[in-house]
Amino acid sequence: MTARIIDGNALSAKIREHLAERATALKVSRGVTPCLAVILVGEDPASQVYVRNKVAGCEKAGFRSIKQVYPANVEPVTVLAKIAELNADPSVHGILVQLPLPKHFDSEAVLEAISPEKDVDGFHAENVGALMQGNPRFIPCTPYGVMKMLESEGVKIAGAEAVVVGRSNIVGKPMAMLLLAQSATVTICHSRSKDLAFHTRRADILVAAVGKERMITGDMIKPGATVIDVGMNRYASGPNAGKLCGDVDFETAKEVAGLITPVPGGVGPMTITMLLTNTMESAERTLK
Ligand code: GUN
């Protein structure tokens, strides 16, 4: 059996088209353009690519964007002052600080400085708490994108065994909360889990978010399962060295799974799509 592939590019394009229409409607009816402010500190190449793609995503959907870049040695107080300025600016609907921040930053304090009403990443403690209580304001973008993919494919979540590998604040934990909110039986695995394969083989829905090149292999997957690969790694060696790959070994996994996301072209494009969705929702909310 070969799994059906979930095309993140196609789903993203469809959602972004709809967002562009909503942006136009908002402009025409209320004179408001959705606006996202992105703060980048330092020169991390991966972060630079992510920020560039976020700004480009805004432009293409007809959103306004503000990009503020600081050198790695900037004083945290300068960044906090910028956040305060953006918090107070009614034309800004979303604020995002690209992570990771340099070591001399208290990342948590920076995330807490963003107004919860503009925290389109959904990382502020108030928004994390709201998600936990089942009443989310902003859902973190990557897990939100995964839920959209499951919805678009009609994957049954209620009663399903869902296994999330990875416990990060950005993906693993909110992912588990969202699956739980839709009545899956959720297991969270991590680096200290004993016998990972025992858990993954029970999963009807398996979400891999660990950041380890092709660590989930076909023999760890239940036949017919839905496999979502959040990993964004590079082959360390071999003929594909340097090329993108996920946390799932796609070649062996696709022979066992029922549905699977590729890397690239799976979850990746959905993350920015959901960031735009959160920014749009924030802009619409200010007008209610
Ligand atoms: N770094 C890696 N993923 C993310 C994300 O979703 N948001 C932010 N702000 N930084 C990140």
PDB file of C-alpha atoms and ligand atoms in Angstrom:
ATOM      1  CA  MET A   1       0.000   0.000   0.000  1.00  0.00           C
ATOM      2  CA  THR A   2       1.217   3.493  -0.747  1.00  0.00           C
ATOM      3  CA  ALA A   3      -0.054   6.381   1.340  1.00  0.00           C
ATOM      4  CA  ARG A   4      -2.012   9.287  -0.072  1.00  0.00           C
ATOM      5  CA  ILE A   5       0.042  12.457   0.194  1.00  0.00           C
ATOM      6  CA  ILE A   6      -1.368  15.550   1.896  1.00  0.00           C
ATOM      7  CA  ASP A   7      -0.336  18.512  -0.259  1.00  0.00           C
ATOM      8  CA  GLY A   8       0.437  21.428   2.068  1.00  0.00           C
ATOM      9  CA  ASN A   9       1.239  23.747  -0.830  1.00  0.00           C
ATOM     10  CA  ALA A  10      -2.172  23.228  -2.439  1.00  0.00           C
ATOM     11  CA  LEU A  11      -4.105  23.640   0.811  1.00  0.00           C
ATOM     12  CA  SER A  12      -2.030  26.731   1.684  1.00  0.00           C
ATOM     13  CA  ALA A  13      -2.698  28.306  -1.692  1.00  0.00           C
ATOM     14  CA  LYS A  14      -6.438  27.769  -1.261  1.00  0.00           C
ATOM     15  CA  ILE A  15      -6.511  29.305   2.241  1.00  0.00           C
ATOM     16  CA  ARG A  16      -4.259  32.232   1.226  1.00  0.00           C
ATOM     17  CA  GLU A  17      -6.484  33.007  -1.743  1.00  0.00           C
ATOM     18  CA  HIS A  18      -9.427  33.261   0.628  1.00  0.00           C
ATOM     19  CA  LEU A  19      -7.365  35.444   3.020  1.00  0.00           C
ATOM     20  CA  ALA A  20      -6.517  37.842   0.187  1.00  0.00           C
ATOM     21  CA  GLU A  21     -10.247  38.169  -0.538  1.00  0.00           C
ATOM     22  CA  ARG A  22     -10.964  38.858   3.142  1.00  0.00           C
ATOM     23  CA  ALA A  23      -8.182  41.479   3.217  1.00  0.00           C
ATOM     24  CA  THR A  24      -9.663  43.243   0.197  1.00  0.00           C
ATOM     25  CA  ALA A  25     -13.145  43.141   1.734  1.00  0.00           C
ATOM     26  CA  LEU A  26     -11.841  44.640   4.982  1.00  0.00           C
ATOM     27  CA  LYS A  27     -10.076  47.404   3.092  1.00  0.00           C
ATOM     28  CA  VAL A  28     -13.123  48.262   1.008  1.00  0.00           C
ATOM     29  CA  SER A  29     -15.699  48.057   3.796  1.00  0.00           C
ATOM     30  CA  ARG A  30     -13.715  49.447   6.752  1.00  0.00           C
ATOM     31  CA  GLY A  31     -10.573  51.035   5.300  1.00  0.00           C
ATOM     32  CA  VAL A  32      -8.368  48.705   7.348  1.00  0.00           C
ATOM     33  CA  THR A  33      -5.368  46.745   6.056  1.00  0.00           C
ATOM     34  CA  PRO A  34      -4.282  43.777   8.190  1.00  0.00           C
ATOM     35  CA  CYS A  35      -0.753  44.445   9.460  1.00  0.00           C
ATOM     36  CA  LEU A  36       1.870  42.084  10.898  1.00  0.00           C
ATOM     37  CA  ALA A  37       5.043  43.323  12.619  1.00  0.00           C
ATOM     38  CA  VAL A  38       7.988  40.910  12.661  1.00  0.00           C
ATOM     39  CA  ILE A  39      11.053  41.423  14.868  1.00  0.00           C
ATOM     40  CA  LEU A  40      14.280  39.576  14.082  1.00  0.00           C
ATOM     41  CA  VAL A  41      17.344  39.731  16.319  1.00  0.00           C
ATOM     42  CA  GLY A  42      20.674  38.493  14.968  1.00  0.00           C
ATOM     43  CA  GLU A  43      21.771  36.816  11.752  1.00  0.00           C
ATOM     44  CA  ASP A  44      20.650  33.192  12.135  1.00  0.00           C
ATOM     45  CA  PRO A  45      20.261  32.085   8.484  1.00  0.00           C
ATOM     46  CA  ALA A  46      17.208  29.876   9.098  1.00  0.00           C
ATOM     47  CA  SER A  47      15.449  32.703  10.983  1.00  0.00           C
ATOM     48  CA  GLN A  48      16.277  35.120   8.172  1.00  0.00           C
ATOM     49  CA  VAL A  49      14.600  32.775   5.668  1.00  0.00           C
ATOM     50  CA  TYR A  50      11.516  32.342   7.888  1.00  0.00           C
ATOM     51  CA  VAL A  51      11.158  36.111   8.369  1.00  0.00           C
ATOM     52  CA  ARG A  52      11.617  36.785   4.661  1.00  0.00           C
ATOM     53  CA  ASN A  53       8.888  34.236   3.884  1.00  0.00           C
ATOM     54  CA  LYS A  54       6.531  35.721   6.483  1.00  0.00           C
ATOM     55  CA  VAL A  55       6.941  39.221   5.034  1.00  0.00           C
ATOM     56  CA  ALA A  56       6.525  37.892   1.471  1.00  0.00           C
ATOM     57  CA  GLY A  57       3.393  36.001   2.566  1.00  0.00           C
ATOM     58  CA  CYS A  58       1.926  39.257   3.888  1.00  0.00           C
ATOM     59  CA  GLU A  59       2.671  41.117   0.685  1.00  0.00           C
ATOM     60  CA  LYS A  60       1.110  38.439  -1.510  1.00  0.00           C
ATOM     61  CA  ALA A  61      -2.099  38.355   0.550  1.00  0.00           C
ATOM     62  CA  GLY A  62      -2.402  42.166   0.468  1.00  0.00           C
ATOM     63  CA  PHE A  63      -1.417  42.616   4.128  1.00  0.00           C
ATOM     64  CA  ARG A  64       0.903  45.338   5.367  1.00  0.00           C
ATOM     65  CA  SER A  65       4.043  44.191   7.176  1.00  0.00           C
ATOM     66  CA  ILE A  66       6.670  45.863   9.338  1.00  0.00           C
ATOM     67  CA  LYS A  67      10.066  44.197   9.559  1.00  0.00           C
ATOM     68  CA  GLN A  68      12.387  45.313  12.347  1.00  0.00           C
ATOM     69  CA  VAL A  69      15.868  43.779  12.372  1.00  0.00           C
ATOM     70  CA  TYR A  70      18.402  44.227  15.197  1.00  0.00           C
ATOM     71  CA  PRO A  71      22.027  43.059  15.482  1.00  0.00           C
ATOM     72  CA  ALA A  72      22.644  40.058  17.771  1.00  0.00           C
ATOM     73  CA  ASN A  73      24.225  42.286  20.445  1.00  0.00           C
ATOM     74  CA  VAL A  74      21.252  44.668  20.778  1.00  0.00           C
ATOM     75  CA  GLU A  75      20.177  45.533  24.330  1.00  0.00           C
ATOM     76  CA  PRO A  76      16.939  43.706  25.267  1.00  0.00           C
ATOM     77  CA  VAL A  77      15.513  47.027  26.481  1.00  0.00           C
ATOM     78  CA  THR A  78      15.634  48.340  22.885  1.00  0.00           C
ATOM     79  CA  VAL A  79      13.567  45.392  21.666  1.00  0.00           C
ATOM     80  CA  LEU A  80      11.127  45.757  24.578  1.00  0.00           C
ATOM     81  CA  ALA A  81      10.676  49.452  23.746  1.00  0.00           C
ATOM     82  CA  LYS A  82       9.872  48.529  20.133  1.00  0.00           C
ATOM     83  CA  ILE A  83       7.319  45.965  21.300  1.00  0.00           C
ATOM     84  CA  ALA A  84       5.682  48.616  23.526  1.00  0.00           C
ATOM     85  CA  GLU A  85       5.493  50.974  20.541  1.00  0.00           C
ATOM     86  CA  LEU A  86       3.893  48.287  18.343  1.00  0.00           C
ATOM     87  CA  ASN A  87       1.482  47.306  21.148  1.00  0.00           C
ATOM     88  CA  ALA A  88       0.255  50.911  21.253  1.00  0.00           C
ATOM     89  CA  ASP A  89      -0.099  51.289  17.470  1.00  0.00           C
ATOM     90  CA  PRO A  90      -3.726  50.571  16.480  1.00  0.00           C
ATOM     91  CA  SER A  91      -2.750  49.975  12.845  1.00  0.00           C
ATOM     92  CA  VAL A  92      -0.698  46.892  13.899  1.00  0.00           C
ATOM     93  CA  HIS A  93      -2.761  43.717  14.389  1.00  0.00           C
ATOM     94  CA  GLY A  94      -0.076  41.089  14.911  1.00  0.00           C
ATOM     95  CA  ILE A  95       3.383  41.151  16.542  1.00  0.00           C
ATOM     96  CA  LEU A  96       5.878  38.336  16.295  1.00  0.00           C
ATOM     97  CA  VAL A  97       9.410  37.995  17.648  1.00  0.00           C
ATOM     98  CA  GLN A  98      11.303  35.358  15.687  1.00  0.00           C
ATOM     99  CA  LEU A  99      12.804  32.656  17.912  1.00  0.00           C
ATOM    100  CA  PRO A 100      15.381  31.689  18.998  1.00  0.00           C
ATOM    101  CA  LEU A 101      16.656  34.927  20.556  1.00  0.00           C
ATOM    102  CA  PRO A 102      20.347  35.403  21.454  1.00  0.00           C
ATOM    103  CA  LYS A 103      21.442  33.963  24.815  1.00  0.00           C
ATOM    104  CA  HIS A 104      21.513  37.293  26.679  1.00  0.00           C
ATOM    105  CA  PHE A 105      17.731  37.613  26.166  1.00  0.00           C
ATOM    106  CA  ASP A 106      15.088  36.340  28.570  1.00  0.00           C
ATOM    107  CA  SER A 107      12.851  34.932  25.808  1.00  0.00           C
ATOM    108  CA  GLU A 108       9.911  34.412  28.114  1.00  0.00           C
ATOM    109  CA  ALA A 109       9.977  38.059  29.232  1.00  0.00           C
ATOM    110  CA  VAL A 110      10.048  39.179  25.589  1.00  0.00           C
ATOM    111  CA  LEU A 111       7.057  36.981  24.666  1.00  0.00           C
ATOM    112  CA  GLU A 112       5.149  38.233  27.725  1.00  0.00           C
ATOM    113  CA  ALA A 113       5.790  41.845  26.647  1.00  0.00           C
ATOM    114  CA  ILE A 114       3.726  41.346  23.485  1.00  0.00           C
ATOM    115  CA  SER A 115       0.095  42.362  23.965  1.00  0.00           C
ATOM    116  CA  PRO A 116      -1.967  39.125  24.196  1.00  0.00           C
ATOM    117  CA  GLU A 117      -4.428  40.739  21.756  1.00  0.00           C
ATOM    118  CA  LYS A 118      -1.653  40.948  19.116  1.00  0.00           C
ATOM    119  CA  ASP A 119       0.208  37.729  19.949  1.00  0.00           C
ATOM    120  CA  VAL A 120      -0.420  35.992  16.609  1.00  0.00           C
ATOM    121  CA  ASP A 121       2.106  33.246  17.480  1.00  0.00           C
ATOM    122  CA  GLY A 122      -0.062  32.319  20.485  1.00  0.00           C
ATOM    123  CA  PHE A 123       2.993  32.076  22.766  1.00  0.00           C
ATOM    124  CA  HIS A 124       1.925  34.541  25.498  1.00  0.00           C
ATOM    125  CA  ALA A 125       1.045  32.792  28.781  1.00  0.00           C
ATOM    126  CA  GLU A 126      -2.466  34.255  28.639  1.00  0.00           C
ATOM    127  CA  ASN A 127      -3.038  32.706  25.208  1.00  0.00           C
ATOM    128  CA  VAL A 128      -1.423  29.398  26.229  1.00  0.00           C
ATOM    129  CA  GLY A 129      -3.817  29.320  29.194  1.00  0.00           C
ATOM    130  CA  ALA A 130      -6.821  30.123  26.998  1.00  0.00           C
ATOM    131  CA  LEU A 131      -5.894  27.248  24.651  1.00  0.00           C
ATOM    132  CA  MET A 132      -5.518  24.916  27.632  1.00  0.00           C
ATOM    133  CA  GLN A 133      -8.990  25.909  28.843  1.00  0.00           C
ATOM    134  CA  GLY A 134     -10.443  25.117  25.433  1.00  0.00           C
ATOM    135  CA  ASN A 135     -11.210  28.738  24.610  1.00  0.00           C
ATOM    136  CA  PRO A 136      -8.288  29.820  22.391  1.00  0.00           C
ATOM    137  CA  ARG A 137      -7.697  33.387  21.186  1.00  0.00           C
ATOM    138  CA  PHE A 138      -4.686  32.652  18.945  1.00  0.00           C
ATOM    139  CA  ILE A 139      -3.713  29.059  18.168  1.00  0.00           C
ATOM    140  CA  PRO A 140       0.048  28.523  17.595  1.00  0.00           C
ATOM    141  CA  CYS A 141       0.562  28.467  13.843  1.00  0.00           C
ATOM    142  CA  THR A 142       2.165  25.075  13.196  1.00  0.00           C
ATOM    143  CA  PRO A 143      -0.291  22.951  15.218  1.00  0.00           C
ATOM    144  CA  TYR A 144      -3.138  25.094  13.831  1.00  0.00           C
ATOM    145  CA  GLY A 145      -1.908  24.217  10.329  1.00  0.00           C
ATOM    146  CA  VAL A 146      -1.791  20.519  11.199  1.00  0.00           C
ATOM    147  CA  MET A 147      -5.407  20.639  12.420  1.00  0.00           C
ATOM    148  CA  LYS A 148      -6.439  22.321   9.149  1.00  0.00           C
ATOM    149  CA  MET A 149      -4.712  19.552   7.189  1.00  0.00           C
ATOM    150  CA  LEU A 150      -6.513  16.841   9.188  1.00  0.00           C
ATOM    151  CA  GLU A 151      -9.818  18.683   8.689  1.00  0.00           C
ATOM    152  CA  SER A 152      -9.311  19.089   4.954  1.00  0.00           C
ATOM    153  CA  GLU A 153      -8.615  15.353   4.586  1.00  0.00           C
ATOM    154  CA  GLY A 154     -11.610  14.384   6.730  1.00  0.00           C
ATOM    155  CA  VAL A 155      -9.444  12.516   9.256  1.00  0.00           C
ATOM    156  CA  LYS A 156     -11.564  11.311  12.161  1.00  0.00           C
ATOM    157  CA  ILE A 157     -10.103  12.685  15.387  1.00  0.00           C
ATOM    158  CA  ALA A 158     -12.726  11.902  18.054  1.00  0.00           C
ATOM    159  CA  GLY A 159     -11.800   8.624  19.715  1.00  0.00           C
ATOM    160  CA  ALA A 160      -8.607   8.207  17.667  1.00  0.00           C
ATOM    161  CA  GLU A 161      -5.301   7.266  19.275  1.00  0.00           C
ATOM    162  CA  ALA A 162      -3.109  10.315  18.650  1.00  0.00           C
ATOM    163  CA  VAL A 163       0.599  10.221  19.448  1.00  0.00           C
ATOM    164  CA  VAL A 164       2.648  13.426  19.428  1.00  0.00           C
ATOM    165  CA  VAL A 165       6.413  12.948  19.437  1.00  0.00           C
ATOM    166  CA  GLY A 166       7.984  16.108  20.879  1.00  0.00           C
ATOM    167  CA  ARG A 167       6.969  18.338  23.773  1.00  0.00           C
ATOM    168  CA  SER A 168       8.008  21.841  22.707  1.00  0.00           C
ATOM    169  CA  ASN A 169       5.952  24.886  23.663  1.00  0.00           C
ATOM    170  CA  ILE A 170       5.772  25.845  19.975  1.00  0.00           C
ATOM    171  CA  VAL A 171       4.493  22.539  18.547  1.00  0.00           C
ATOM    172  CA  GLY A 172       4.252  19.429  20.757  1.00  0.00           C
ATOM    173  CA  LYS A 173       2.299  20.778  23.724  1.00  0.00           C
ATOM    174  CA  PRO A 174      -0.258  22.910  21.802  1.00  0.00           C
ATOM    175  CA  MET A 175      -0.639  20.088  19.247  1.00  0.00           C
ATOM    176  CA  ALA A 176      -1.603  17.678  22.023  1.00  0.00           C
ATOM    177  CA  MET A 177      -4.107  20.216  23.445  1.00  0.00           C
ATOM    178  CA  LEU A 178      -5.795  20.711  20.066  1.00  0.00           C
ATOM    179  CA  LEU A 179      -6.122  16.964  19.454  1.00  0.00           C
ATOM    180  CA  LEU A 180      -7.459  16.511  22.985  1.00  0.00           C
ATOM    181  CA  ALA A 181      -9.998  19.313  22.439  1.00  0.00           C
ATOM    182  CA  GLN A 182     -11.343  17.269  19.530  1.00  0.00           C
ATOM    183  CA  SER A 183     -11.598  14.166  21.725  1.00  0.00           C
ATOM    184  CA  ALA A 184      -8.577  12.143  20.588  1.00  0.00           C
ATOM    185  CA  THR A 185      -6.836   9.943  23.163  1.00  0.00           C
ATOM    186  CA  VAL A 186      -3.489  11.715  23.251  1.00  0.00           C
ATOM    187  CA  THR A 187      -0.039  10.446  24.188  1.00  0.00           C
ATOM    188  CA  ILE A 188       2.949  12.798  24.251  1.00  0.00           C
ATOM    189  CA  CYS A 189       6.330  11.135  23.709  1.00  0.00           C
ATOM    190  CA  HIS A 190       9.742  12.771  24.138  1.00  0.00           C
ATOM    191  CA  SER A 191      13.454  12.091  24.369  1.00  0.00           C
ATOM    192  CA  ARG A 192      13.085  10.216  27.682  1.00  0.00           C
ATOM    193  CA  SER A 193      10.159   8.028  26.572  1.00  0.00           C
ATOM    194  CA  LYS A 194      10.894   4.329  26.907  1.00  0.00           C
ATOM    195  CA  ASP A 195      10.193   2.213  23.815  1.00  0.00           C
ATOM    196  CA  LEU A 196       9.057   4.991  21.469  1.00  0.00           C
ATOM    197  CA  ALA A 197       7.999   2.473  18.798  1.00  0.00           C
ATOM    198  CA  PHE A 198       5.519   0.842  21.213  1.00  0.00           C
ATOM    199  CA  HIS A 199       3.659   4.147  21.363  1.00  0.00           C
ATOM    200  CA  THR A 200       3.988   5.193  17.718  1.00  0.00           C
ATOM    201  CA  ARG A 201       2.718   1.796  16.478  1.00  0.00           C
ATOM    202  CA  ARG A 202      -0.550   2.382  18.350  1.00  0.00           C
ATOM    203  CA  ALA A 203      -1.163   5.750  16.697  1.00  0.00           C
ATOM    204  CA  ASP A 204      -4.052   6.339  14.309  1.00  0.00           C
ATOM    205  CA  ILE A 205      -2.688   9.891  14.061  1.00  0.00           C
ATOM    206  CA  LEU A 206       1.057  10.300  14.489  1.00  0.00           C
ATOM    207  CA  VAL A 207       2.602  13.775  14.689  1.00  0.00           C
ATOM    208  CA  ALA A 208       6.405  13.925  14.618  1.00  0.00           C
ATOM    209  CA  ALA A 209       7.898  17.170  15.948  1.00  0.00           C
ATOM    210  CA  VAL A 210      11.326  16.375  17.321  1.00  0.00           C
ATOM    211  CA  GLY A 211      13.847  17.827  14.897  1.00  0.00           C
ATOM    212  CA  LYS A 212      15.766  14.590  14.256  1.00  0.00           C
ATOM    213  CA  GLU A 213      16.459  13.520  10.701  1.00  0.00           C
ATOM    214  CA  ARG A 214      14.204  10.596   9.607  1.00  0.00           C
ATOM    215  CA  MET A 215      13.926   9.066  13.086  1.00  0.00           C
ATOM    216  CA  ILE A 216      10.389   7.672  12.569  1.00  0.00           C
ATOM    217  CA  THR A 217      10.688   4.714  10.220  1.00  0.00           C
ATOM    218  CA  GLY A 218       8.021   2.638   8.494  1.00  0.00           C
ATOM    219  CA  ASP A 219       8.272  -0.192  11.043  1.00  0.00           C
ATOM    220  CA  MET A 220       7.208   2.282  13.773  1.00  0.00           C
ATOM    221  CA  ILE A 221       3.916   3.124  12.033  1.00  0.00           C
ATOM    222  CA  LYS A 222       0.509   1.458  12.283  1.00  0.00           C
ATOM    223  CA  PRO A 223      -0.756   0.356   8.847  1.00  0.00           C
ATOM    224  CA  GLY A 224      -3.181   2.954   7.486  1.00  0.00           C
ATOM    225  CA  ALA A 225      -2.228   5.656  10.045  1.00  0.00           C
ATOM    226  CA  THR A 226      -2.196   9.377   9.314  1.00  0.00           C
ATOM    227  CA  VAL A 227       1.404  10.578   9.637  1.00  0.00           C
ATOM    228  CA  ILE A 228       2.144  14.293  10.023  1.00  0.00           C
ATOM    229  CA  ASP A 229       5.775  15.311   9.760  1.00  0.00           C
ATOM    230  CA  VAL A 230       6.594  18.665  11.363  1.00  0.00           C
ATOM    231  CA  GLY A 231      10.369  18.123  11.100  1.00  0.00           C
ATOM    232  CA  MET A 232      12.513  20.479   9.078  1.00  0.00           C
ATOM    233  CA  ASN A 233      15.946  18.882   8.969  1.00  0.00           C
ATOM    234  CA  ARG A 234      18.700  18.281   6.466  1.00  0.00           C
ATOM    235  CA  TYR A 235      20.202  14.958   5.418  1.00  0.00           C
ATOM    236  CA  ALA A 236      23.520  14.762   7.299  1.00  0.00           C
ATOM    237  CA  SER A 237      25.192  12.468   4.742  1.00  0.00           C
ATOM    238  CA  GLY A 238      24.620  10.286   1.680  1.00  0.00           C
ATOM    239  CA  PRO A 239      23.601  11.297  -1.841  1.00  0.00           C
ATOM    240  CA  ASN A 240      21.001  13.783  -0.507  1.00  0.00           C
ATOM    241  CA  ALA A 241      23.387  15.452   1.994  1.00  0.00           C
ATOM    242  CA  GLY A 242      22.262  19.007   2.754  1.00  0.00           C
ATOM    243  CA  LYS A 243      18.781  18.560   1.259  1.00  0.00           C
ATOM    244  CA  LEU A 244      15.629  19.068   3.347  1.00  0.00           C
ATOM    245  CA  CYS A 245      14.043  16.120   5.120  1.00  0.00           C
ATOM    246  CA  GLY A 246      11.623  15.584   7.979  1.00  0.00           C
ATOM    247  CA  ASP A 247      11.508  13.622  11.226  1.00  0.00           C
ATOM    248  CA  VAL A 248       9.853  10.780   9.299  1.00  0.00           C
ATOM    249  CA  ASP A 249      11.673   8.488   6.907  1.00  0.00           C
ATOM    250  CA  PHE A 250       9.286   9.192   4.039  1.00  0.00           C
ATOM    251  CA  GLU A 251      10.384   6.313   1.788  1.00  0.00           C
ATOM    252  CA  THR A 252       9.617   3.550   4.311  1.00  0.00           C
ATOM    253  CA  ALA A 253       6.733   5.382   6.022  1.00  0.00           C
ATOM    254  CA  LYS A 254       4.698   5.932   2.841  1.00  0.00           C
ATOM    255  CA  GLU A 255       4.517   2.167   2.308  1.00  0.00           C
ATOM    256  CA  VAL A 256       2.728   1.705   5.647  1.00  0.00           C
ATOM    257  CA  ALA A 257       0.779   4.905   6.342  1.00  0.00           C
ATOM    258  CA  GLY A 258      -2.652   5.715   4.887  1.00  0.00           C
ATOM    259  CA  LEU A 259      -2.042   9.463   4.676  1.00  0.00           C
ATOM    260  CA  ILE A 260       1.265  11.273   4.969  1.00  0.00           C
ATOM    261  CA  THR A 261       2.720  14.781   4.701  1.00  0.00           C
ATOM    262  CA  PRO A 262       5.939  15.237   2.695  1.00  0.00           C
ATOM    263  CA  VAL A 263       8.929  17.445   3.576  1.00  0.00           C
ATOM    264  CA  PRO A 264       9.165  19.878   1.922  1.00  0.00           C
ATOM    265  CA  GLY A 265       5.629  20.755   0.793  1.00  0.00           C
ATOM    266  CA  GLY A 266       3.709  19.459   3.793  1.00  0.00           C
ATOM    267  CA  VAL A 267       3.317  21.243   7.123  1.00  0.00           C
ATOM    268  CA  GLY A 268       5.945  23.911   6.293  1.00  0.00           C
ATOM    269  CA  PRO A 269       3.812  26.143   4.046  1.00  0.00           C
ATOM    270  CA  MET A 270       0.854  25.815   6.424  1.00  0.00           C
ATOM    271  CA  THR A 271       2.688  27.541   9.291  1.00  0.00           C
ATOM    272  CA  ILE A 272       2.885  30.918   7.550  1.00  0.00           C
ATOM    273  CA  THR A 273      -0.634  30.463   6.173  1.00  0.00           C
ATOM    274  CA  MET A 274      -1.963  30.140   9.713  1.00  0.00           C
ATOM    275  CA  LEU A 275       0.121  33.132  10.847  1.00  0.00           C
ATOM    276  CA  LEU A 276      -1.665  35.153   8.170  1.00  0.00           C
ATOM    277  CA  THR A 277      -4.985  33.667   9.316  1.00  0.00           C
ATOM    278  CA  ASN A 278      -4.298  34.753  12.915  1.00  0.00           C
ATOM    279  CA  THR A 279      -3.328  38.255  11.744  1.00  0.00           C
ATOM    280  CA  MET A 280      -6.528  38.477   9.684  1.00  0.00           C
ATOM    281  CA  GLU A 281      -8.642  37.316  12.640  1.00  0.00           C
ATOM    282  CA  SER A 282      -6.918  39.872  14.877  1.00  0.00           C
ATOM    283  CA  ALA A 283      -7.654  42.688  12.402  1.00  0.00           C
ATOM    284  CA  GLU A 284     -11.302  41.619  12.097  1.00  0.00           C
ATOM    285  CA  ARG A 285     -11.627  41.378  15.878  1.00  0.00           C
ATOM    286  CA  THR A 286     -10.498  44.985  16.420  1.00  0.00           C
ATOM    287  CA  LEU A 287     -13.476  46.129  14.317  1.00  0.00           C
ATOM    288  CA  LYS A 288     -16.137  44.213  16.190  1.00  0.00           C
TER     289      LYS A 288
HETATM  290  N1  GUN B   1      10.964  29.850  15.444  1.00  0.00           N
HETATM  291  C1  GUN B   1      10.632  28.611  14.992  1.00  0.00           C
HETATM  292  N2  GUN B   1       9.299  28.514  14.829  1.00  0.00           N
HETATM  293  C2  GUN B   1       8.789  29.704  15.201  1.00  0.00           C
HETATM  294  C3  GUN B   1       7.455  30.219  15.241  1.00  0.00           C
HETATM  295  O1  GUN B   1       6.462  29.551  14.934  1.00  0.00           O
HETATM  296  N3  GUN B   1       7.341  31.502  15.662  1.00  0.00           N
HETATM  297  C4  GUN B   1       8.412  32.255  16.033  1.00  0.00           C
HETATM  298  N4  GUN B   1       8.191  33.492  16.447  1.00  0.00           N
HETATM  299  N5  GUN B   1       9.642  31.814  16.004  1.00  0.00           N
HETATM  300  C5  GUN B   1       9.831  30.544  15.583  1.00  0.00           C
END
